[in-house]
Short mmCIF file of C-alpha atoms and ligand atoms in Angstrom, two decimals:
data_model
loop_
_atom_site.label_atom_id
_atom_site.label_comp_id
_atom_site.label_asym_id
_atom_site.label_seq_id
_atom_site.Cartn_x
_atom_site.Cartn_y
_atom_site.Cartn_z
CA UNK Y 1 13.49 -11.73 -2.29
CA UNK Y 2 11.03 -12.13 0.58
CA UNK Y 3 10.36 -15.76 1.51
CA UNK Y 4 6.67 -15.33 0.87
CA UNK Y 5 5.20 -13.22 -1.94
CA UNK Y 6 1.43 -12.99 -2.35
CA UNK Y 7 0.38 -11.22 -5.53
CA UNK Y 8 -2.90 -10.48 -7.30
CA UNK Y 9 -6.54 -9.63 -6.71
CA UNK Y 10 -7.60 -10.56 -3.15
CA UNK Y 11 -4.02 -11.39 -2.10
CA UNK Y 12 -4.38 -9.13 0.95
CA UNK Y 13 -7.80 -10.43 1.96
CA UNK Y 14 -6.81 -14.09 1.67
CA UNK Y 15 -3.58 -13.77 3.67
CA UNK Y 16 -3.57 -15.22 7.19
CA UNK Y 17 -2.28 -12.47 9.51
CA UNK Y 18 -0.82 -13.43 12.87
CA UNK Y 19 -2.75 -12.19 15.91
CA UNK Y 20 -1.38 -9.28 17.92
CA UNK Y 21 0.33 -7.67 14.93
CA UNK Y 22 1.27 -4.01 14.95
CA UNK Y 23 -0.04 -2.25 11.85
CA UNK Y 24 2.06 0.76 10.87
CA UNK Y 25 0.58 3.23 8.41
CA UNK Y 26 0.79 6.79 7.11
CA UNK Y 27 -2.92 7.07 6.37
CA UNK Y 28 -5.94 8.22 8.37
CA UNK Y 29 -8.62 6.07 10.12
CA UNK Y 30 -11.31 6.74 7.48
CA UNK Y 31 -9.05 5.02 4.93
CA UNK Y 32 -7.23 2.34 6.91
CA UNK Y 33 -10.33 1.07 8.70
CA UNK Y 34 -11.76 0.15 5.31
CA UNK Y 35 -8.47 -1.52 4.38
CA UNK Y 36 -8.23 -3.53 7.62
CA UNK Y 37 -11.81 -4.63 7.19
CA UNK Y 38 -11.00 -5.89 3.68
CA UNK Y 39 -7.96 -7.72 5.04
CA UNK Y 40 -10.04 -9.40 7.74
CA UNK Y 41 -7.33 -8.71 10.28
CA UNK Y 42 -8.28 -9.19 13.93
CA UNK Y 43 -6.69 -8.41 17.29
CA UNK Y 44 -4.14 -5.85 16.23
CA UNK Y 45 -2.48 -2.68 17.44
CA UNK Y 46 -2.19 0.31 15.14
CA UNK Y 47 0.35 3.12 14.89
CA UNK Y 48 -0.81 5.79 12.42
CA UNK Y 49 1.52 8.69 13.15
CA UNK Y 50 4.19 7.89 10.57
CA UNK Y 51 4.94 10.92 8.39
CA UNK Y 52 6.71 10.91 5.01
CA UNK Y 53 10.51 10.59 5.26
CA UNK Y 54 10.36 8.98 8.71
CA UNK Y 55 12.96 10.07 11.24
CA UNK Y 56 15.00 7.67 13.36
CA UNK Y 57 13.38 9.29 16.45
CA UNK Y 58 9.91 8.12 15.29
CA UNK Y 59 11.18 4.57 14.88
CA UNK Y 60 12.76 4.54 18.33
CA UNK Y 61 9.57 5.96 19.81
CA UNK Y 62 7.50 3.11 18.30
CA UNK Y 63 10.00 0.55 19.58
CA UNK Y 64 9.69 1.95 23.13
CA UNK Y 65 5.92 2.28 22.98
CA UNK Y 66 5.28 -1.38 22.14
CA UNK Y 67 8.06 -2.97 24.15
CA UNK Y 68 6.67 -5.75 26.36
CA UNK Y 69 3.43 -5.97 24.34
CA UNK Y 70 4.39 -9.25 22.67
CA UNK Y 71 3.93 -7.95 19.14
CA UNK Y 72 4.02 -10.98 16.81
CA UNK Y 73 4.62 -9.13 13.51
CA UNK Y 74 4.83 -5.65 12.03
CA UNK Y 75 2.49 -4.95 9.14
CA UNK Y 76 3.65 -2.01 7.01
CA UNK Y 77 0.54 -0.78 5.21
CA UNK Y 78 0.93 2.28 3.00
CA UNK Y 79 3.57 4.04 0.93
CA UNK Y 80 7.33 3.63 1.17
CA UNK Y 81 7.51 5.40 4.56
CA UNK Y 82 5.32 2.86 6.39
CA UNK Y 83 7.39 0.03 4.97
CA UNK Y 84 10.72 1.71 5.77
CA UNK Y 85 9.66 2.12 9.41
CA UNK Y 86 8.77 -1.59 9.61
CA UNK Y 87 12.06 -2.59 8.03
CA UNK Y 88 14.13 -0.63 10.51
CA UNK Y 89 12.01 -1.75 13.47
CA UNK Y 90 12.36 -5.38 12.37
CA UNK Y 91 16.12 -5.00 12.33
CA UNK Y 92 16.10 -3.50 15.85
CA UNK Y 93 13.75 -6.05 17.44
CA UNK Y 94 13.96 -9.18 15.26
CA UNK Y 95 10.14 -9.21 14.97
CA UNK Y 96 8.94 -10.45 11.51
CA UNK Y 97 7.52 -7.95 9.05
CA UNK Y 98 4.76 -8.15 6.47
CA UNK Y 99 4.87 -5.37 3.88
CA UNK Y 100 1.83 -4.25 1.91
CA UNK Y 101 2.34 -1.35 -0.52
CA UNK Y 102 -0.67 0.82 -1.31
CA UNK Y 103 0.91 3.42 -3.61
CA UNK Y 104 3.02 1.09 -5.81
CA UNK Y 105 6.28 2.64 -6.91
CA UNK Y 106 9.14 2.13 -4.55
CA UNK Y 107 9.06 -1.66 -4.80
CA UNK Y 108 10.25 -1.41 -1.18
CA UNK Y 109 8.33 -4.56 -0.25
CA UNK Y 110 10.89 -6.52 -2.31
CA UNK Y 111 14.17 -4.85 -1.35
CA UNK Y 112 16.80 -4.70 1.40
CA UNK Y 113 16.80 -0.87 1.20
CA UNK Y 114 15.26 1.60 3.63
CA UNK Y 115 15.25 5.39 3.62
CA UNK Y 116 15.40 6.92 7.10
CA UNK Y 117 16.07 10.55 8.09
CA UNK Y 118 18.86 11.37 10.50
CA UNK Y 119 19.14 15.05 11.49
CA UNK Y 120 16.56 15.98 8.82
CA UNK Y 121 18.71 14.39 6.07
CA UNK Y 122 17.38 11.37 4.22
CA UNK Y 123 19.77 8.45 4.24
CA UNK Y 124 19.58 5.38 2.05
CA UNK Y 125 20.46 2.30 4.07
CA UNK Y 126 20.86 -1.30 3.02
CA UNK Y 127 20.78 -4.32 5.30
CA UNK Y 128 19.77 -7.95 4.77
CA UNK Y 129 17.75 -7.57 7.99
CA UNK Y 130 15.45 -5.11 6.17
CA UNK Y 131 14.08 -7.84 3.91
CA UNK Y 132 10.36 -8.55 4.41
CA UNK Y 133 9.28 -11.94 5.73
CA UNK Y 134 6.20 -11.61 3.54
CA UNK Y 135 5.25 -9.14 0.79
CA UNK Y 136 1.65 -8.75 -0.31
CA UNK Y 137 0.91 -6.91 -3.56
CA UNK Y 138 -2.80 -6.44 -4.18
CA UNK Y 139 -4.17 -3.93 -6.77
CA UNK Y 140 -7.16 -3.44 -4.42
CA UNK Y 141 -5.40 -0.38 -2.93
CA UNK Y 142 -4.89 1.41 -6.27
CA UNK Y 143 -8.30 3.05 -6.97
CA UNK Y 144 -8.62 6.37 -5.17
CA UNK Y 145 -4.87 7.06 -5.17
CA UNK Y 146 -4.48 10.81 -5.89
CA UNK Y 147 -3.01 11.50 -9.34
CA UNK Y 148 0.09 13.18 -7.92
CA UNK Y 149 0.97 10.20 -5.75
CA UNK Y 150 0.24 7.78 -8.57
CA UNK Y 151 2.47 9.58 -11.06
CA UNK Y 152 5.34 10.13 -8.60
CA UNK Y 153 5.27 6.45 -7.67
CA UNK Y 154 5.08 5.34 -11.30
CA UNK Y 155 8.05 7.58 -12.15
CA UNK Y 156 10.07 6.13 -9.27
CA UNK Y 157 9.35 2.58 -10.47
CA UNK Y 158 10.35 3.50 -14.04
CA UNK Y 159 13.55 5.18 -12.86
CA UNK Y 160 14.45 2.22 -10.67
CA UNK Y 161 13.82 -0.31 -13.43
CA UNK Y 162 15.89 1.58 -16.02
CA UNK Y 163 18.72 2.69 -13.70
CA UNK Y 164 18.79 -0.84 -12.28
CA UNK Y 165 19.08 -2.26 -15.79
CA UNK Y 166 22.12 -0.05 -16.51
CA UNK Y 167 23.76 -0.53 -13.08
CA UNK Y 168 27.27 -1.92 -12.93
CA UNK Y 169 25.93 -4.46 -10.41
CA UNK Y 170 23.41 -5.74 -12.97
CA UNK Y 171 23.45 -9.31 -14.24
CA UNK Y 172 21.15 -11.37 -16.50
CA UNK Y 173 18.80 -12.08 -13.56
CA UNK Y 174 18.35 -8.41 -12.56
CA UNK Y 175 18.15 -7.27 -16.20
CA UNK Y 176 15.35 -9.76 -16.83
CA UNK Y 177 13.24 -8.20 -14.05
CA UNK Y 178 14.19 -4.58 -14.84
CA UNK Y 179 13.40 -4.97 -18.55
CA UNK Y 180 10.05 -6.67 -17.89
CA UNK Y 181 9.19 -4.07 -15.23
CA UNK Y 182 9.94 -1.16 -17.59
CA UNK Y 183 7.89 -2.68 -20.42
CA UNK Y 184 4.88 -3.18 -18.12
CA UNK Y 185 5.13 0.26 -16.47
CA UNK Y 186 5.57 2.03 -19.81
CA UNK Y 187 2.51 0.27 -21.20
CA UNK Y 188 0.55 1.12 -18.02
CA UNK Y 189 1.32 4.83 -18.37
CA UNK Y 190 1.32 5.39 -22.13
CA UNK Y 191 -1.95 3.46 -22.58
CA UNK Y 192 -3.63 4.49 -19.30
CA UNK Y 193 -3.76 0.93 -17.97
CA UNK Y 194 -3.00 1.94 -14.40
CA UNK Y 195 -4.06 -1.41 -12.95
CA UNK Y 196 -0.77 -2.78 -14.32
CA UNK Y 197 1.32 -0.44 -12.10
CA UNK Y 198 1.43 -2.67 -8.99
CA UNK Y 199 2.89 -5.60 -10.93
CA UNK Y 200 5.43 -3.41 -12.73
CA UNK Y 201 6.54 -1.76 -9.48
CA UNK Y 202 6.94 -5.13 -7.80
CA UNK Y 203 9.14 -6.48 -10.62
CA UNK Y 204 11.14 -3.25 -10.56
CA UNK Y 205 11.78 -3.83 -6.84
CA UNK Y 206 13.16 -7.31 -7.49
CA UNK Y 207 15.31 -6.04 -10.37
CA UNK Y 208 16.91 -2.91 -8.91
CA UNK Y 209 16.82 -4.41 -5.40
CA UNK Y 210 19.38 -6.97 -6.53
CA UNK Y 211 21.46 -4.48 -8.53
CA UNK Y 212 21.16 -0.77 -7.63
CA UNK Y 213 19.98 2.60 -8.81
CA UNK Y 214 22.61 5.00 -10.15
CA UNK Y 215 23.23 8.62 -11.22
CA UNK Y 216 19.55 9.61 -11.57
CA UNK Y 217 18.85 8.72 -7.95
CA UNK Y 218 22.09 10.36 -6.78
CA UNK Y 219 21.08 13.66 -8.44
CA UNK Y 220 17.54 13.47 -7.07
CA UNK Y 221 18.57 13.74 -3.41
CA UNK Y 222 19.68 17.37 -3.89
CA UNK Y 223 16.04 18.12 -4.76
CA UNK Y 224 14.36 15.86 -2.22
CA UNK Y 225 16.47 17.50 0.51
CA UNK Y 226 14.68 20.72 -0.53
CA UNK Y 227 11.28 19.08 -0.24
CA UNK Y 228 10.58 17.83 -3.78
CA UNK Y 229 8.88 14.39 -3.67
CA UNK Y 230 11.24 11.55 -4.58
CA UNK Y 231 9.39 10.37 -7.70
CA UNK Y 232 8.85 13.93 -8.93
CA UNK Y 233 12.54 14.81 -8.75
CA UNK Y 234 13.44 11.65 -10.67
CA UNK Y 235 11.45 12.78 -13.72
CA UNK Y 236 14.14 15.32 -14.67
CA UNK Y 237 17.09 13.75 -12.81
CA UNK Y 238 16.83 10.29 -14.35
CA UNK Y 239 16.11 11.77 -17.80
CA UNK Y 240 19.34 13.80 -17.66
CA UNK Y 241 21.26 10.86 -16.14
CA UNK Y 242 20.07 8.52 -18.93
CA UNK Y 243 21.18 11.10 -21.50
CA UNK Y 244 24.61 11.35 -19.83
CA UNK Y 245 24.93 7.55 -19.70
CA UNK Y 246 23.65 7.15 -23.29
CA UNK Y 247 21.13 4.70 -21.83
CA UNK Y 248 18.92 2.71 -24.18
CA UNK Y 249 16.05 3.89 -21.97
CA UNK Y 250 16.65 7.67 -22.41
CA UNK Y 251 13.92 8.40 -24.96
CA UNK Y 252 11.40 5.95 -23.54
CA UNK Y 253 11.84 7.27 -19.99
CA UNK Y 254 11.52 10.88 -21.15
CA UNK Y 255 8.32 10.10 -23.11
CA UNK Y 256 6.61 8.56 -20.07
CA UNK Y 257 7.57 11.64 -17.99
CA UNK Y 258 6.09 13.90 -20.68
CA UNK Y 259 2.91 11.85 -20.65
CA UNK Y 260 2.71 12.29 -16.85
CA UNK Y 261 3.14 16.09 -17.34
CA UNK Y 262 6.03 16.63 -14.95
CA UNK Y 263 7.32 20.17 -14.78
CA UNK Y 264 10.81 21.51 -14.42
CA UNK Y 265 12.66 21.55 -11.11
CA UNK Y 266 14.29 24.42 -9.26
CA UNK Y 267 17.11 24.40 -6.73
CA UNK Y 268 17.63 26.90 -3.89
CA UNK Y 269 21.28 26.08 -3.25
CA UNK Y 270 23.97 26.74 -5.86
CA UNK Y 271 24.85 23.99 -8.34
CA UNK Y 272 28.31 23.77 -6.79
CA UNK Y 273 26.93 23.27 -3.26
CA UNK Y 274 24.48 20.66 -4.51
CA UNK Y 275 27.27 18.81 -6.34
CA UNK Y 276 29.25 18.71 -3.08
CA UNK Y 277 26.27 17.02 -1.40
CA UNK Y 278 25.88 14.51 -4.24
CA UNK Y 279 29.54 13.51 -4.73
CA UNK Y 280 29.92 11.50 -1.47
CA UNK Y 281 26.91 9.34 -2.47
CA UNK Y 282 29.20 6.50 -3.61
CA UNK Y 283 26.44 3.87 -3.23
CA UNK Y 284 24.77 5.31 -6.33
CA UNK Y 285 27.68 6.87 -8.20
CA UNK Y 286 30.09 3.90 -8.03
CA UNK Y 287 27.47 1.70 -9.69
CA UNK Y 288 26.82 4.15 -12.52
CA UNK Y 289 27.81 2.61 -15.87
CA UNK Y 290 30.13 5.60 -16.60
CA UNK Y 291 32.46 7.32 -14.16
CA UNK Y 292 31.05 10.64 -12.92
CA UNK Y 293 33.15 13.69 -11.96
CA UNK Y 294 32.01 16.68 -9.94
CA UNK Y 295 31.98 18.75 -13.13
CA UNK Y 296 29.67 16.14 -14.73
CA UNK Y 297 27.29 16.53 -11.76
CA UNK Y 298 27.33 20.34 -12.09
CA UNK Y 299 26.60 19.99 -15.83
CA UNK Y 300 23.71 17.57 -15.18
CA UNK Y 301 22.23 19.90 -12.51
CA UNK Y 302 22.60 22.86 -14.90
CA UNK Y 303 20.65 20.96 -17.53
CA UNK Y 304 17.96 20.05 -14.98
CA UNK Y 305 17.34 23.55 -13.61
CA UNK Y 306 18.34 25.85 -16.47
CA UNK Y 307 17.25 23.95 -19.59
CA UNK Y 308 14.05 21.98 -19.51
CA UNK Y 309 15.18 18.36 -20.04
CA UNK Y 310 11.59 17.14 -20.47
CA UNK Y 311 10.84 19.46 -23.39
ZN1 ZN Q 401 13.60 5.43 -5.92
#
């Protein structure tokens, strides 16, 4: 876990930010200027050209651009992409990083994972050097989040909590956080208490971040490589994976996806081609509670695209 975790209302406005920080964000000035004002941050540089699924070239460009500028810390302010860029930059330069999620789902502020694109293919990386020096989780950023982003993020957090619970790498510590995260997120969605999402996502990050995600996430990359948002693809993928694994979370996960009105997924490539892309993803598949063959993957994909698993 990060050495410093600040959580709750006003956490981001009460934090003391080092001077000459580089703020990295995916949002536009009309939004982030309001945020920076709330945070009371002074004397900073800003890089606002991060796009979703950041490429390694973008990260190297930022590194070059600010070399010699004595940046004291990176502040990742935004969705998973802003935080992933900070994590990778921090590993390259050794400069401390402060991560502030604004869409609440990946739990990335708590984990040693980063997703970076190489040659237009998303790659999940893990490195102790990716861990934040400080994570700030403040529900201030939640209002105004578009419904689509909110539901995709919530679905990601739910998938991570439940896959993390079932992971072979799980232990009583990770299960404690995954179980609590799922309970909170489920309550937030089923009872429209969206202000609980940031806390649930944060606990999910601690839980799965110290175990792993599994088959649901492995399946989802076939769809995200074709442009489907990560959280959206998990709605069907994790549902089918939970069914395959006979997970205790199968019905509960499916019900929250129904409540969020996710629709069925399509795939351009053949099921066989997609299975060939998924099979080498040992980081997810080896931690799945049950062994998975290529035929199992084809069957899961068939259920996802040809039968509606959320019905
Ligand atoms: Zn995820």
